[in-house]
Amino acid sequence: MKIGEAQQVYREQVRAYQAQKGMISEQLKNARRRMEASPGGREVYGEEAAVLELTLDKLNEKQQEYQDYLSELAEQYCVYWNAAAADQQADAAQDYAVDMSKIMEVARRLMRGAIVPASDEKKLMEFSMEIYQTAKNVGAMMQRRKREKYDTLWGEEDDKEYDDPQEAAENGEASPGGPEVTEAADAMASVVPQAE
């Protein structure tokens, strides 16, 4: 099951259990009121109150199990999210380092008085006007030497596509061992004594 799907299933279970607990709590309050309000109420309503308390405890226990698993799923979600974001950042840093080396090479070529493509000069200008002007000035002094002509360093640039971190996190595989999904009514039925 995917993490996003598992989160949805277990959140729905927690909500269902919460609603069922609200109803059982109300029934328990009413049973306690009847126990105290009527003479002999403990004997008449005591068993009903005890069953309701056990049912409420069972629902609390199961809901807490689901809540714990949701916390585990949230941690897994973060792991997948962070991994996808780290991939993007690593590629961006690598691309930046490659671009920096190209910019420095363009500046070096200009300082040697070489002819470089206008697109390369433009990238150097966009990076740093000061470095560009210095390189051009040094290059002008070096023009008396033999001039070299270079092809662009950037060539055709491809845009890399990245996974959406949210999508990666939601579609990651949830760890096995999640609690079995049990309807609130079934959990309650396991507590209620069987009629003979």
Tab-separated table of C-alpha atoms in Angstrom, residues 17-194:
chain	number	residue	atom	x	y	z
A	17	TYR	CA	-13.356	5.485	16.131
A	18	GLN	CA	-13.530	9.025	17.503
A	19	ALA	CA	-17.167	9.321	16.436
A	20	GLN	CA	-18.006	5.913	17.920
A	21	LYS	CA	-16.234	6.821	21.163
A	22	GLY	CA	-18.323	9.990	21.388
A	23	MET	CA	-21.528	7.977	21.141
A	24	ILE	CA	-20.359	5.380	23.678
A	25	SER	CA	-19.235	8.142	26.090
A	26	GLU	CA	-22.672	9.703	25.891
A	27	GLN	CA	-24.326	6.328	26.551
A	28	LEU	CA	-21.980	5.792	29.507
A	29	LYS	CA	-22.893	9.200	30.979
A	30	ASN	CA	-26.570	8.369	30.654
A	31	ALA	CA	-26.097	4.960	32.292
A	32	ARG	CA	-24.199	6.540	35.192
A	33	ARG	CA	-26.915	9.180	35.622
A	34	ARG	CA	-29.573	6.457	35.698
A	35	MET	CA	-27.478	4.482	38.221
A	36	GLU	CA	-27.335	7.450	40.576
A	37	ALA	CA	-30.850	8.728	39.951
A	38	SER	CA	-32.853	5.597	40.654
A	39	PRO	CA	-32.933	3.481	43.789
A	40	GLY	CA	-31.237	0.173	43.069
A	41	GLY	CA	-29.733	1.716	39.911
A	42	ARG	CA	-26.342	0.127	40.524
A	43	GLU	CA	-27.791	-3.346	40.179
A	44	VAL	CA	-29.931	-2.453	37.171
A	45	TYR	CA	-27.509	-0.259	35.192
A	46	GLY	CA	-24.146	-1.387	36.607
A	47	GLU	CA	-23.543	-4.136	34.041
A	48	GLU	CA	-24.478	-1.832	31.165
A	49	ALA	CA	-22.045	0.821	32.454
A	50	ALA	CA	-19.285	-1.775	32.847
A	51	VAL	CA	-19.768	-3.034	29.281
A	52	LEU	CA	-19.763	0.538	27.984
A	53	GLU	CA	-16.530	1.288	29.876
A	54	LEU	CA	-14.875	-1.846	28.454
A	55	THR	CA	-16.071	-0.909	24.973
A	56	LEU	CA	-14.700	2.610	25.362
A	57	ASP	CA	-11.359	1.212	26.552
A	58	LYS	CA	-11.208	-1.149	23.558
A	59	LEU	CA	-11.973	1.703	21.151
A	60	ASN	CA	-9.322	3.900	22.805
A	61	GLU	CA	-6.747	1.129	22.557
A	62	LYS	CA	-7.438	0.471	18.875
A	63	GLN	CA	-7.541	4.179	18.019
A	64	GLN	CA	-4.176	4.684	19.728
A	65	GLU	CA	-2.750	1.796	17.690
A	66	TYR	CA	-3.908	3.543	14.499
A	67	GLN	CA	-2.579	6.891	15.725
A	68	ASP	CA	0.850	5.345	16.419
A	69	TYR	CA	0.940	3.836	12.934
A	70	LEU	CA	-0.032	7.212	11.440
A	71	SER	CA	2.963	8.740	13.227
A	72	GLU	CA	5.190	6.053	11.709
A	73	LEU	CA	3.724	6.766	8.269
A	74	ALA	CA	4.395	10.482	8.746
A	75	GLU	CA	8.062	9.703	9.415
A	76	GLN	CA	8.242	7.533	6.293
A	77	TYR	CA	6.566	10.315	4.297
A	78	CYS	CA	9.255	12.740	5.468
A	79	VAL	CA	12.020	10.325	4.481
A	80	TYR	CA	10.721	10.024	0.921
A	81	TRP	CA	10.067	13.779	0.721
A	82	ASN	CA	13.570	14.626	1.924
A	83	ALA	CA	15.174	12.105	-0.430
A	84	ALA	CA	13.421	13.623	-3.446
A	85	ALA	CA	14.325	17.156	-2.340
A	86	ALA	CA	17.946	16.131	-1.713
A	87	ASP	CA	18.206	14.732	-5.253
A	88	GLN	CA	17.041	18.058	-6.630
A	89	GLN	CA	19.470	20.011	-4.463
A	90	ALA	CA	22.386	17.745	-5.338
A	91	ASP	CA	21.742	18.166	-9.050
A	92	ALA	CA	21.369	21.918	-8.657
A	93	ALA	CA	24.684	22.137	-6.784
A	94	GLN	CA	26.398	19.988	-9.397
A	95	ASP	CA	24.978	22.087	-12.230
A	96	TYR	CA	26.109	25.255	-10.432
A	97	ALA	CA	29.657	23.908	-10.076
A	98	VAL	CA	29.773	22.998	-13.776
A	99	ASP	CA	28.475	26.451	-14.753
A	100	MET	CA	31.033	28.133	-12.498
A	101	SER	CA	33.884	26.232	-14.125
A	102	LYS	CA	32.576	27.236	-17.558
A	103	ILE	CA	32.293	30.885	-16.523
A	104	MET	CA	35.850	30.869	-15.238
A	105	GLU	CA	37.046	29.213	-18.457
A	106	VAL	CA	35.294	31.893	-20.546
A	107	ALA	CA	36.992	34.592	-18.439
A	108	ARG	CA	40.361	32.862	-18.873
A	109	ARG	CA	39.905	32.659	-22.649
A	110	LEU	CA	38.910	36.317	-22.865
A	111	MET	CA	41.978	37.275	-20.843
A	112	ARG	CA	44.136	35.428	-23.340
A	113	GLY	CA	42.653	37.591	-26.085
A	114	ALA	CA	40.703	34.746	-27.691
A	115	ILE	CA	37.417	35.077	-29.524
A	116	VAL	CA	34.573	33.374	-27.703
A	117	PRO	CA	30.911	33.070	-28.704
A	118	ALA	CA	28.701	36.017	-27.783
A	119	SER	CA	26.412	33.727	-25.766
A	120	ASP	CA	29.369	32.744	-23.560
A	121	GLU	CA	30.329	36.400	-23.066
A	122	LYS	CA	26.720	37.166	-22.145
A	123	LYS	CA	26.699	34.426	-19.493
A	124	LEU	CA	29.915	35.824	-18.015
A	125	MET	CA	28.394	39.337	-18.017
A	126	GLU	CA	25.250	38.060	-16.274
A	127	PHE	CA	27.370	36.348	-13.649
A	128	SER	CA	29.685	39.275	-12.923
A	129	MET	CA	30.121	42.470	-14.862
A	130	GLU	CA	33.382	43.178	-12.989
A	131	ILE	CA	34.962	39.862	-13.988
A	132	TYR	CA	33.762	40.356	-17.561
A	133	GLN	CA	35.266	43.863	-17.821
A	134	THR	CA	38.534	42.728	-16.274
A	135	ALA	CA	38.762	39.785	-18.658
A	136	LYS	CA	38.032	42.017	-21.675
A	137	ASN	CA	40.630	44.580	-20.589
A	138	VAL	CA	43.316	41.956	-20.032
A	139	GLY	CA	42.305	40.341	-23.325
A	140	ALA	CA	42.693	43.620	-25.183
A	141	MET	CA	46.277	43.821	-23.955
A	142	MET	CA	46.900	40.232	-25.026
A	143	GLN	CA	45.465	40.709	-28.535
A	144	ARG	CA	48.892	41.297	-29.920
A	145	ARG	CA	49.441	37.586	-29.532
A	146	LYS	CA	47.860	34.926	-31.677
A	147	ARG	CA	44.089	34.817	-31.086
A	148	GLU	CA	42.260	31.526	-30.632
A	149	LYS	CA	38.621	30.965	-31.422
A	150	TYR	CA	36.497	28.656	-29.278
A	151	ASP	CA	33.112	26.997	-29.589
A	152	THR	CA	30.535	27.518	-26.851
A	153	LEU	CA	31.003	25.533	-23.669
A	154	TRP	CA	27.314	25.221	-22.907
A	155	GLY	CA	26.121	23.533	-26.065
A	156	GLU	CA	22.522	22.469	-25.975
A	157	GLU	CA	21.171	22.580	-22.460
A	158	ASP	CA	18.653	19.998	-21.317
A	159	ASP	CA	16.230	20.767	-18.529
A	160	LYS	CA	16.135	17.946	-15.997
A	161	GLU	CA	12.767	16.901	-14.625
A	162	TYR	CA	12.414	16.125	-10.939
A	163	ASP	CA	9.954	14.056	-8.959
A	164	ASP	CA	7.473	16.052	-6.938
A	165	PRO	CA	8.463	15.506	-3.270
A	166	GLN	CA	4.835	15.240	-2.183
A	167	GLU	CA	4.079	12.703	-4.908
A	168	ALA	CA	7.240	10.744	-4.065
A	169	ALA	CA	6.300	10.683	-0.392
A	170	GLU	CA	2.685	9.664	-0.994
A	171	ASN	CA	3.629	6.938	-3.478
A	172	GLY	CA	6.426	5.469	-1.365
A	173	GLU	CA	5.734	2.015	0.012
A	174	ALA	CA	4.358	1.993	3.567
A	175	SER	CA	6.229	-0.294	5.924
A	176	PRO	CA	4.585	-3.630	6.540
A	177	GLY	CA	3.176	-4.353	9.936
A	178	GLY	CA	0.478	-1.714	10.074
A	179	PRO	CA	-2.358	-2.630	12.404
A	180	GLU	CA	-5.211	-4.561	10.914
A	181	VAL	CA	-8.081	-2.289	9.917
A	182	THR	CA	-11.026	-3.178	12.153
A	183	GLU	CA	-14.333	-1.390	11.980
A	184	ALA	CA	-15.414	0.282	15.212
A	185	ALA	CA	-18.560	-1.854	15.337
A	186	ASP	CA	-16.460	-5.056	15.222
A	187	ALA	CA	-14.201	-3.781	18.012
A	188	MET	CA	-17.246	-2.984	20.104
A	189	ALA	CA	-18.774	-6.392	19.376
A	190	SER	CA	-15.697	-8.100	20.771
A	191	VAL	CA	-16.442	-6.534	24.194
A	192	VAL	CA	-20.234	-6.944	24.458
A	193	PRO	CA	-21.190	-10.224	26.212
A	194	GLN	CA	-22.893	-12.727	23.966
